[in-house]
């Protein structure tokens, strides 16, 4: 069957590189009134800004004005998602790849890499550790691009992971949501993984600068097709997957171009499907095994600006910061973010086999934060953020147009808070040691006081249901949510 966005004739580059470069070169710093007006628009309307407005924000030079941008970024995050941080873990299942991206440790011409693809039994063992020993509920499943790890392999992995049930303290723990980071696929293949229960479909464009893209992704490889990759999410929507994620690899080129490219991508999805990206990622290029491209250095100061700009530019989207970054860098941007990974291992089979990843050259790049989930939860609690393991919205049909309306109106934040408390309580009961338990329970009591005091957000019936669920979780029931 022929599908609309599998047709090359339908795929035109909607990233206007000439316009982006013009705006970067010619946009002037806004005065305080114009800056405030743009930020207020983002806060009140919660729609993606236009790229002219974003370019003006990027032209800010004054430290005081940047502090204003940072303060609005934090306010917007709190309005849309409350003060919770969702945690997840990546599960890298294969590092075989037919592409030869110059900056990537998986690239086909990296002869130092130890290649491996996990069997379904090995994937099951990884999931058992993540769900049963660490306490994760949400994963991102990652594979390189290769015929052996196409749609059927991914679908099998999804079914395998969802089948895992691990007993701990006489309670059953399992992975409730698996997002996918994989190569662009046809509509037909996307339908296969949708049927198997995909969560969010995540494809990063890497760079939105087409000229740079073509230099970094050699011809005669699947990834060299800029437009086919650019339309990955269009095909996902056509296949019935209405929860998609975009991203760029910062450090390949000019970070300002990538910010504007991401905003253009979000606006395109809004225009065509009425639904923007559920999440946006902004990983920085890190040292990779036998890399052939060093990239462009991005300072920690500029990285903080990037994250804040994305928060105010695409206010409804979740923002994901990863363990590529060092702990101190993550702390500086976490007020703007909604998700982060924890207890991360990116070697193939690294959770269950517990080997030295870097020694065996089975990982794609080097990590900056290798702390345990428990350590990260403790740090977030010290900062006043509640750790959430929530996957409820996806299973309650709060995806696509539905979730976008709730995010933009601020109504989703109340579900974020309630489900964060409930899932955090689960983790405390099942996984927390005595030292961290006191800290976490103190934070939960603070959250509950807020729920009790906010009559406009939480109705009497909602509060009654919440406390009923909370008590049932304390008594051993699991997976109760709003």
Short mmCIF file of C-alpha atoms in Angstrom, two decimals:
data_model
loop_
_atom_site.label_atom_id
_atom_site.label_comp_id
_atom_site.label_asym_id
_atom_site.label_seq_id
_atom_site.Cartn_x
_atom_site.Cartn_y
_atom_site.Cartn_z
CA UNK A 1 0.00 0.00 0.00
CA UNK A 2 1.25 3.48 -0.81
CA UNK A 3 1.22 6.02 1.99
CA UNK A 4 1.31 9.77 1.67
CA UNK A 5 4.55 10.50 3.53
CA UNK A 6 6.40 7.52 2.11
CA UNK A 7 6.21 9.32 -1.24
CA UNK A 8 9.37 11.37 -1.85
CA UNK A 9 7.30 13.84 -3.82
CA UNK A 10 5.48 14.76 -0.59
CA UNK A 11 8.68 15.48 1.34
CA UNK A 12 9.84 19.07 0.91
CA UNK A 13 12.33 20.67 3.28
CA UNK A 14 10.22 22.87 5.55
CA UNK A 15 13.31 24.22 7.35
CA UNK A 16 14.10 27.53 5.66
CA UNK A 17 17.86 27.67 6.23
CA UNK A 18 18.31 31.00 4.48
CA UNK A 19 15.68 32.64 6.69
CA UNK A 20 17.17 31.12 9.83
CA UNK A 21 20.64 32.38 8.96
CA UNK A 22 19.24 35.82 8.18
CA UNK A 23 17.48 35.98 11.56
CA UNK A 24 20.59 34.85 13.42
CA UNK A 25 22.66 37.54 11.73
CA UNK A 26 20.18 40.42 11.79
CA UNK A 27 17.99 40.08 14.90
CA UNK A 28 18.60 42.79 17.46
CA UNK A 29 18.39 42.57 21.23
CA UNK A 30 14.85 43.42 22.40
CA UNK A 31 14.28 46.15 24.93
CA UNK A 32 12.85 45.15 28.30
CA UNK A 33 9.23 45.75 27.28
CA UNK A 34 9.45 43.68 24.09
CA UNK A 35 11.31 40.92 25.94
CA UNK A 36 8.65 40.83 28.64
CA UNK A 37 5.86 40.83 26.07
CA UNK A 38 7.34 37.80 24.28
CA UNK A 39 7.83 35.92 27.55
CA UNK A 40 4.33 36.80 28.75
CA UNK A 41 2.90 35.50 25.49
CA UNK A 42 4.65 32.19 26.00
CA UNK A 43 3.47 31.96 29.60
CA UNK A 44 -0.15 32.89 28.98
CA UNK A 45 -0.86 31.27 25.59
CA UNK A 46 1.47 28.24 25.84
CA UNK A 47 1.77 27.95 22.05
CA UNK A 48 5.08 27.70 20.25
CA UNK A 49 6.54 31.11 19.51
CA UNK A 50 7.34 32.10 15.94
CA UNK A 51 10.98 31.97 14.92
CA UNK A 52 11.24 35.77 14.64
CA UNK A 53 10.37 36.03 18.35
CA UNK A 54 12.80 33.27 19.26
CA UNK A 55 15.56 34.95 17.27
CA UNK A 56 14.96 38.13 19.27
CA UNK A 57 15.30 36.16 22.50
CA UNK A 58 18.56 34.63 21.25
CA UNK A 59 19.90 38.14 20.62
CA UNK A 60 19.68 39.01 24.33
CA UNK A 61 23.07 40.05 25.71
CA UNK A 62 22.30 41.62 29.08
CA UNK A 63 22.76 39.29 32.08
CA UNK A 64 19.71 40.82 33.77
CA UNK A 65 17.58 40.07 30.71
CA UNK A 66 18.83 36.49 30.63
CA UNK A 67 17.87 36.14 34.27
CA UNK A 68 14.38 37.25 33.26
CA UNK A 69 14.31 34.57 30.54
CA UNK A 70 15.43 31.96 33.10
CA UNK A 71 12.75 33.02 35.58
CA UNK A 72 10.01 32.74 32.95
CA UNK A 73 11.33 29.37 31.82
CA UNK A 74 10.98 28.09 35.38
CA UNK A 75 7.48 29.62 35.75
CA UNK A 76 6.30 28.06 32.49
CA UNK A 77 7.59 24.63 33.46
CA UNK A 78 5.80 24.83 36.84
CA UNK A 79 2.56 26.00 35.22
CA UNK A 80 2.47 23.23 32.61
CA UNK A 81 4.01 20.30 34.51
CA UNK A 82 4.12 21.31 38.19
CA UNK A 83 7.34 20.56 40.09
CA UNK A 84 7.76 16.91 39.16
CA UNK A 85 10.63 15.33 37.24
CA UNK A 86 9.89 12.08 35.42
CA UNK A 87 12.73 9.56 35.42
CA UNK A 88 13.46 6.81 32.93
CA UNK A 89 16.33 4.60 31.77
CA UNK A 90 17.67 3.89 28.28
CA UNK A 91 17.93 0.26 27.18
CA UNK A 92 20.49 -0.03 24.37
CA UNK A 93 19.81 -3.31 22.58
CA UNK A 94 22.08 -3.16 19.52
CA UNK A 95 25.06 -1.22 18.20
CA UNK A 96 25.11 -2.66 14.68
CA UNK A 97 24.42 0.11 12.17
CA UNK A 98 24.57 0.56 8.41
CA UNK A 99 25.18 4.29 8.70
CA UNK A 100 28.52 6.02 8.97
CA UNK A 101 27.71 9.24 10.86
CA UNK A 102 31.09 10.87 11.44
CA UNK A 103 30.43 11.76 15.09
CA UNK A 104 28.91 8.46 16.30
CA UNK A 105 30.49 5.49 18.07
CA UNK A 106 28.04 3.14 16.33
CA UNK A 107 29.15 4.19 12.82
CA UNK A 108 29.86 1.34 10.46
CA UNK A 109 33.52 2.29 9.87
CA UNK A 110 34.36 2.32 13.58
CA UNK A 111 36.47 -0.84 13.61
CA UNK A 112 37.11 -0.49 17.36
CA UNK A 113 33.48 -1.12 18.29
CA UNK A 114 32.48 -4.51 19.71
CA UNK A 115 29.22 -5.21 17.86
CA UNK A 116 26.32 -6.98 19.48
CA UNK A 117 22.55 -7.33 19.24
CA UNK A 118 20.60 -8.59 22.26
CA UNK A 119 18.33 -11.60 21.92
CA UNK A 120 14.82 -11.44 23.34
CA UNK A 121 15.99 -13.43 26.35
CA UNK A 122 18.80 -10.94 26.94
CA UNK A 123 16.36 -8.02 26.60
CA UNK A 124 14.18 -9.73 29.19
CA UNK A 125 17.13 -9.92 31.61
CA UNK A 126 17.84 -6.21 31.13
CA UNK A 127 14.20 -5.35 31.85
CA UNK A 128 14.19 -7.56 34.94
CA UNK A 129 17.09 -5.60 36.43
CA UNK A 130 15.59 -2.23 35.53
CA UNK A 131 12.14 -3.06 36.91
CA UNK A 132 13.03 -5.40 39.74
CA UNK A 133 16.31 -4.13 41.17
CA UNK A 134 16.35 -0.41 40.33
CA UNK A 135 12.64 0.40 40.22
CA UNK A 136 12.14 1.99 36.81
CA UNK A 137 8.69 2.05 35.19
CA UNK A 138 9.61 3.75 31.91
CA UNK A 139 12.29 2.97 29.34
CA UNK A 140 13.60 4.35 26.08
CA UNK A 141 14.56 1.45 23.80
CA UNK A 142 17.49 2.28 21.52
CA UNK A 143 18.90 0.51 18.46
CA UNK A 144 21.07 1.49 15.52
CA UNK A 145 19.79 1.33 11.95
CA UNK A 146 20.16 -2.16 10.50
CA UNK A 147 17.86 -4.72 8.82
CA UNK A 148 18.32 -7.04 11.80
CA UNK A 149 16.87 -4.46 14.19
CA UNK A 150 13.92 -3.23 12.15
CA UNK A 151 10.23 -3.06 13.04
CA UNK A 152 9.75 -6.77 13.74
CA UNK A 153 12.73 -6.85 16.12
CA UNK A 154 11.52 -3.71 17.92
CA UNK A 155 7.97 -5.05 18.17
CA UNK A 156 9.29 -8.30 19.64
CA UNK A 157 11.35 -6.35 22.15
CA UNK A 158 8.31 -4.30 23.18
CA UNK A 159 6.26 -7.42 23.80
CA UNK A 160 9.15 -8.99 25.71
CA UNK A 161 9.67 -5.98 27.98
CA UNK A 162 5.97 -5.60 28.72
CA UNK A 163 5.78 -9.30 29.65
CA UNK A 164 8.35 -8.95 32.42
CA UNK A 165 6.90 -9.18 35.93
CA UNK A 166 9.35 -9.10 38.84
CA UNK A 167 8.40 -9.80 42.44
CA UNK A 168 9.88 -7.57 45.11
CA UNK A 169 8.62 -7.40 48.70
CA UNK A 170 5.69 -9.58 47.66
CA UNK A 171 4.67 -7.00 45.04
CA UNK A 172 4.88 -7.18 41.29
CA UNK A 173 7.02 -4.61 39.51
CA UNK A 174 7.03 -4.07 35.76
CA UNK A 175 7.85 -1.64 32.98
CA UNK A 176 4.70 0.27 32.08
CA UNK A 177 5.85 2.32 29.11
CA UNK A 178 8.53 1.83 26.48
CA UNK A 179 9.41 4.72 24.21
CA UNK A 180 11.44 4.05 21.07
CA UNK A 181 14.53 5.82 19.72
CA UNK A 182 15.16 4.23 16.35
CA UNK A 183 15.72 4.98 12.71
CA UNK A 184 13.08 6.56 10.46
CA UNK A 185 10.59 3.95 9.31
CA UNK A 186 7.91 3.51 6.70
CA UNK A 187 4.28 3.93 7.68
CA UNK A 188 3.80 0.18 7.35
CA UNK A 189 6.65 -0.58 9.76
CA UNK A 190 5.42 2.06 12.20
CA UNK A 191 2.04 0.34 12.27
CA UNK A 192 3.81 -2.86 13.35
CA UNK A 193 5.42 -1.21 16.37
CA UNK A 194 2.23 0.69 17.20
CA UNK A 195 0.40 -2.63 17.42
CA UNK A 196 3.08 -3.91 19.81
CA UNK A 197 2.51 -0.98 22.20
CA UNK A 198 5.03 1.75 21.40
CA UNK A 199 5.03 4.73 23.70
CA UNK A 200 6.59 7.85 22.20
CA UNK A 201 8.38 7.61 18.85
CA UNK A 202 11.60 9.59 19.13
CA UNK A 203 13.73 10.57 16.13
CA UNK A 204 16.35 13.31 16.31
CA UNK A 205 17.16 15.24 13.16
CA UNK A 206 20.70 15.64 14.55
CA UNK A 207 21.16 18.96 12.71
CA UNK A 208 18.56 21.03 10.88
CA UNK A 209 21.27 22.65 8.76
CA UNK A 210 20.94 20.58 5.58
CA UNK A 211 24.38 21.49 4.21
CA UNK A 212 26.04 20.40 7.45
CA UNK A 213 23.80 17.33 7.64
CA UNK A 214 24.97 16.11 4.25
CA UNK A 215 28.63 16.54 5.26
CA UNK A 216 28.18 14.49 8.43
CA UNK A 217 26.06 11.69 6.95
CA UNK A 218 27.87 10.19 3.95
CA UNK A 219 26.03 9.50 0.73
CA UNK A 220 24.87 5.97 -0.07
CA UNK A 221 23.76 5.40 3.53
CA UNK A 222 20.09 5.46 4.60
CA UNK A 223 20.69 8.39 6.94
CA UNK A 224 22.01 10.62 4.16
CA UNK A 225 18.40 11.35 3.10
CA UNK A 226 17.70 14.57 5.00
CA UNK A 227 14.04 14.87 4.01
CA UNK A 228 13.16 11.24 4.74
CA UNK A 229 14.43 11.71 8.28
CA UNK A 230 12.70 15.09 8.58
CA UNK A 231 9.34 13.47 7.85
CA UNK A 232 9.74 10.62 10.36
CA UNK A 233 7.08 12.09 12.62
CA UNK A 234 4.67 12.78 9.77
CA UNK A 235 4.75 9.07 8.97
CA UNK A 236 4.26 8.24 12.65
CA UNK A 237 1.07 10.31 12.75
CA UNK A 238 -0.08 8.67 9.55
CA UNK A 239 0.50 5.27 11.16
CA UNK A 240 -1.66 6.28 14.14
CA UNK A 241 1.17 7.12 16.56
CA UNK A 242 0.17 10.49 17.98
CA UNK A 243 2.94 10.88 20.55
CA UNK A 244 6.25 11.93 19.01
CA UNK A 245 9.53 13.44 20.17
CA UNK A 246 12.05 15.62 18.37
CA UNK A 247 15.60 16.65 19.12
CA UNK A 248 18.91 17.93 17.82
CA UNK A 249 22.48 17.02 18.69
CA UNK A 250 23.94 20.30 19.89
CA UNK A 251 27.59 20.77 19.06
CA UNK A 252 27.44 19.62 15.47
CA UNK A 253 27.04 23.22 14.29
CA UNK A 254 25.68 26.61 15.36
CA UNK A 255 23.40 26.02 18.36
CA UNK A 256 21.23 28.98 17.39
CA UNK A 257 20.38 27.29 14.08
CA UNK A 258 19.30 24.14 15.91
CA UNK A 259 17.04 26.01 18.35
CA UNK A 260 15.27 27.72 15.47
CA UNK A 261 15.13 24.43 13.55
CA UNK A 262 13.43 22.71 16.48
CA UNK A 263 10.87 25.51 16.71
CA UNK A 264 10.21 25.25 12.96
CA UNK A 265 9.72 21.50 13.35
CA UNK A 266 7.27 21.97 16.22
CA UNK A 267 5.33 24.59 14.23
CA UNK A 268 5.16 22.24 11.21
CA UNK A 269 3.69 19.40 13.28
CA UNK A 270 1.19 21.80 14.85
CA UNK A 271 0.18 23.09 11.42
CA UNK A 272 -0.24 19.70 9.75
CA UNK A 273 -1.54 17.56 12.62
CA UNK A 274 -2.67 20.04 15.28
CA UNK A 275 -0.25 18.37 17.69
CA UNK A 276 3.26 19.46 18.54
CA UNK A 277 6.06 17.28 19.90
CA UNK A 278 5.39 15.75 23.29
CA UNK A 279 9.05 16.06 24.19
CA UNK A 280 12.13 17.87 22.92
CA UNK A 281 15.69 16.70 23.55
CA UNK A 282 18.90 18.71 23.33
CA UNK A 283 21.88 16.39 23.95
CA UNK A 284 25.33 17.86 23.56
CA UNK A 285 27.88 16.10 21.40
CA UNK A 286 30.14 13.98 23.60
CA UNK A 287 33.36 12.13 22.91
CA UNK A 288 32.62 8.89 21.03
CA UNK A 289 34.79 5.89 20.26
CA UNK A 290 36.87 6.51 17.13
CA UNK A 291 34.88 9.61 16.17
CA UNK A 292 35.78 11.36 12.91
CA UNK A 293 34.23 14.72 13.86
CA UNK A 294 34.97 16.82 16.94
CA UNK A 295 32.14 19.30 16.52
CA UNK A 296 31.73 22.78 17.98
CA UNK A 297 32.26 23.46 21.68
CA UNK A 298 29.15 24.65 23.53
CA UNK A 299 29.80 26.23 26.92
CA UNK A 300 27.75 25.40 29.99
CA UNK A 301 26.51 29.01 29.97
CA UNK A 302 25.21 28.65 26.41
CA UNK A 303 23.75 25.24 27.23
CA UNK A 304 21.63 26.79 29.99
CA UNK A 305 20.45 29.43 27.49
CA UNK A 306 19.54 26.70 24.98
CA UNK A 307 17.36 24.84 27.48
CA UNK A 308 15.65 28.00 28.72
CA UNK A 309 15.01 29.15 25.15
CA UNK A 310 13.42 25.81 24.26
CA UNK A 311 11.21 25.98 27.35
CA UNK A 312 9.82 29.40 26.46
CA UNK A 313 9.79 28.74 22.69
CA UNK A 314 7.85 25.43 22.85
CA UNK A 315 6.21 25.83 26.27
CA UNK A 316 3.89 22.81 26.13
CA UNK A 317 6.60 20.24 25.35
CA UNK A 318 8.42 18.16 27.90
CA UNK A 319 12.15 18.84 27.95
CA UNK A 320 14.57 15.95 28.50
CA UNK A 321 18.04 16.41 29.96
CA UNK A 322 20.25 13.33 29.96
CA UNK A 323 23.20 11.75 31.69
CA UNK A 324 25.44 12.93 28.87
CA UNK A 325 25.71 16.01 31.09
CA UNK A 326 27.61 16.29 34.36
CA UNK A 327 25.57 16.54 37.59
CA UNK A 328 26.31 20.23 38.08
CA UNK A 329 25.13 21.03 34.56
CA UNK A 330 21.93 19.07 35.06
CA UNK A 331 21.27 20.91 38.31
CA UNK A 332 21.53 24.25 36.48
CA UNK A 333 18.85 23.37 33.91
CA UNK A 334 16.55 21.01 35.81
CA UNK A 335 14.19 23.89 36.78
CA UNK A 336 13.24 24.12 33.07
CA UNK A 337 13.03 20.37 32.42
CA UNK A 338 10.41 17.68 32.87
CA UNK A 339 12.38 14.45 32.43
CA UNK A 340 15.80 12.98 32.99
CA UNK A 341 17.37 9.53 32.83
CA UNK A 342 18.91 7.91 35.89
CA UNK A 343 21.10 4.90 36.75
CA UNK A 344 21.96 5.01 33.06
CA UNK A 345 24.08 2.43 31.28
CA UNK A 346 24.46 2.68 27.52
CA UNK A 347 26.50 -0.43 26.85
CA UNK A 348 24.77 -3.35 25.16
CA UNK A 349 23.65 -5.72 27.94
CA UNK A 350 25.23 -3.52 30.63
CA UNK A 351 22.45 -3.68 33.24
CA UNK A 352 22.29 -7.45 33.63
CA UNK A 353 25.92 -8.30 32.86
CA UNK A 354 27.46 -5.44 34.84
CA UNK A 355 30.59 -5.16 32.74
CA UNK A 356 32.89 -2.21 32.21
CA UNK A 357 31.19 -0.46 29.31
CA UNK A 358 34.04 1.75 28.17
CA UNK A 359 36.58 -1.08 28.34
CA UNK A 360 34.49 -3.25 26.03
CA UNK A 361 33.66 -0.43 23.59
CA UNK A 362 29.99 -1.31 23.48
CA UNK A 363 28.69 2.18 24.17
CA UNK A 364 27.89 5.02 21.82
CA UNK A 365 29.46 7.89 23.76
CA UNK A 366 30.77 8.80 27.22
CA UNK A 367 28.44 9.60 30.11
CA UNK A 368 28.74 12.60 32.41
CA UNK A 369 26.45 11.39 35.21
CA UNK A 370 26.75 7.75 36.28
CA UNK A 371 24.97 8.05 39.64
CA UNK A 372 22.32 5.61 40.82
CA UNK A 373 18.59 6.30 40.65
CA UNK A 374 18.53 6.55 44.43
CA UNK A 375 21.26 9.19 44.50
CA UNK A 376 19.47 11.24 41.86
CA UNK A 377 16.12 10.97 43.65
CA UNK A 378 17.81 12.22 46.82
CA UNK A 379 19.31 15.18 45.02
CA UNK A 380 15.99 16.08 43.39
CA UNK A 381 14.30 15.90 46.80
CA UNK A 382 16.91 18.26 48.25
CA UNK A 383 16.07 20.68 45.42
CA UNK A 384 12.34 20.40 46.14
CA UNK A 385 11.42 18.32 43.08
CA UNK A 386 9.33 15.19 43.37
CA UNK A 387 10.41 12.22 41.28
CA UNK A 388 7.62 10.81 39.12
CA UNK A 389 7.33 7.35 37.59
CA UNK A 390 3.98 8.21 36.04
CA UNK A 391 2.85 6.60 32.79
CA UNK A 392 -0.87 7.15 33.39
CA UNK A 393 -1.61 9.79 30.79
CA UNK A 394 -0.64 7.55 27.91
CA UNK A 395 -2.86 4.71 29.07
CA UNK A 396 -5.76 7.07 29.79
CA UNK A 397 -5.72 8.38 26.20
CA UNK A 398 -4.14 11.70 27.21
CA UNK A 399 -2.05 11.78 24.05
CA UNK A 400 -2.21 13.64 20.76
CA UNK A 401 -4.65 16.51 20.56
CA UNK A 402 -6.08 15.67 23.99
CA UNK A 403 -2.80 16.08 25.86
CA UNK A 404 -1.86 19.18 23.86
CA UNK A 405 -5.06 20.98 24.93
CA UNK A 406 -4.52 20.02 28.55
CA UNK A 407 -0.88 21.07 28.54
CA UNK A 408 -1.55 24.41 26.92
CA UNK A 409 -4.36 25.17 29.36
CA UNK A 410 -2.34 24.13 32.40
CA UNK A 411 -4.92 21.49 33.37
CA UNK A 412 -2.49 18.61 32.94
CA UNK A 413 -0.31 19.87 35.81
CA UNK A 414 -2.80 18.68 38.43
CA UNK A 415 -2.62 15.13 37.07
CA UNK A 416 1.17 15.46 37.01
CA UNK A 417 1.21 16.28 40.72
CA UNK A 418 -1.26 13.59 41.83
CA UNK A 419 0.34 10.81 39.81
CA UNK A 420 3.84 11.89 40.82
CA UNK A 421 2.95 11.49 44.50
CA UNK A 422 1.30 8.10 43.94
CA UNK A 423 4.11 6.63 41.86
CA UNK A 424 6.77 8.11 44.13
CA UNK A 425 5.03 6.45 47.09
CA UNK A 426 5.25 3.13 45.21
CA UNK A 427 8.99 3.52 44.69
CA UNK A 428 9.57 4.51 48.32
CA UNK A 429 7.70 1.45 49.60
CA UNK A 430 9.42 -0.97 47.22
CA UNK A 431 12.96 0.36 46.73
CA UNK A 432 14.03 3.14 49.11
CA UNK A 433 16.55 2.43 51.84
CA UNK A 434 15.99 3.79 55.34
CA UNK A 435 18.26 6.82 54.88
CA UNK A 436 16.54 8.21 51.80
CA UNK A 437 13.05 7.15 52.89
CA UNK A 438 12.75 9.90 55.52
CA UNK A 439 13.79 12.57 53.03
CA UNK A 440 11.34 11.32 50.41
CA UNK A 441 8.41 11.00 52.81
CA UNK A 442 9.01 14.55 54.03
CA UNK A 443 8.75 15.76 50.43
CA UNK A 444 5.56 13.74 49.88
CA UNK A 445 3.96 15.38 52.93
CA UNK A 446 4.80 18.78 51.48
CA UNK A 447 3.14 17.79 48.17
CA UNK A 448 0.06 16.49 49.96
CA UNK A 449 -0.29 19.77 51.88
CA UNK A 450 -0.27 21.61 48.56
CA UNK A 451 -2.96 19.30 47.19
CA UNK A 452 -5.12 19.87 50.28
CA UNK A 453 -4.73 23.65 50.09
CA UNK A 454 -5.54 24.08 46.39
CA UNK A 455 -9.32 23.87 46.11
CA UNK A 456 -9.46 25.41 42.62
CA UNK A 457 -7.21 22.74 41.10
CA UNK A 458 -8.33 19.74 43.10
CA UNK A 459 -12.02 19.08 43.71
CA UNK A 460 -13.29 17.37 46.86
CA UNK A 461 -14.00 14.18 44.90
CA UNK A 462 -10.52 14.22 43.37
CA UNK A 463 -8.94 14.63 46.81
CA UNK A 464 -11.02 11.75 48.20
CA UNK A 465 -9.97 9.49 45.34
CA UNK A 466 -6.34 10.53 45.75
CA UNK A 467 -6.26 9.65 49.46
CA UNK A 468 -8.03 6.37 48.76
CA UNK A 469 -5.37 5.47 46.19
CA UNK A 470 -2.57 6.64 48.47
CA UNK A 471 -3.77 4.38 51.28
CA UNK A 472 -4.16 1.41 48.95
CA UNK A 473 -0.59 1.87 47.70
CA UNK A 474 0.66 1.95 51.28
CA UNK A 475 -1.17 -1.36 51.79
CA UNK A 476 0.47 -2.95 48.75
CA UNK A 477 -1.69 -2.20 45.68
CA UNK A 478 0.11 -0.87 42.62
CA UNK A 479 -0.50 1.11 39.45
CA UNK A 480 -3.32 3.33 40.70
CA UNK A 481 -3.48 6.58 38.82
CA UNK A 482 -5.52 9.49 37.51
#
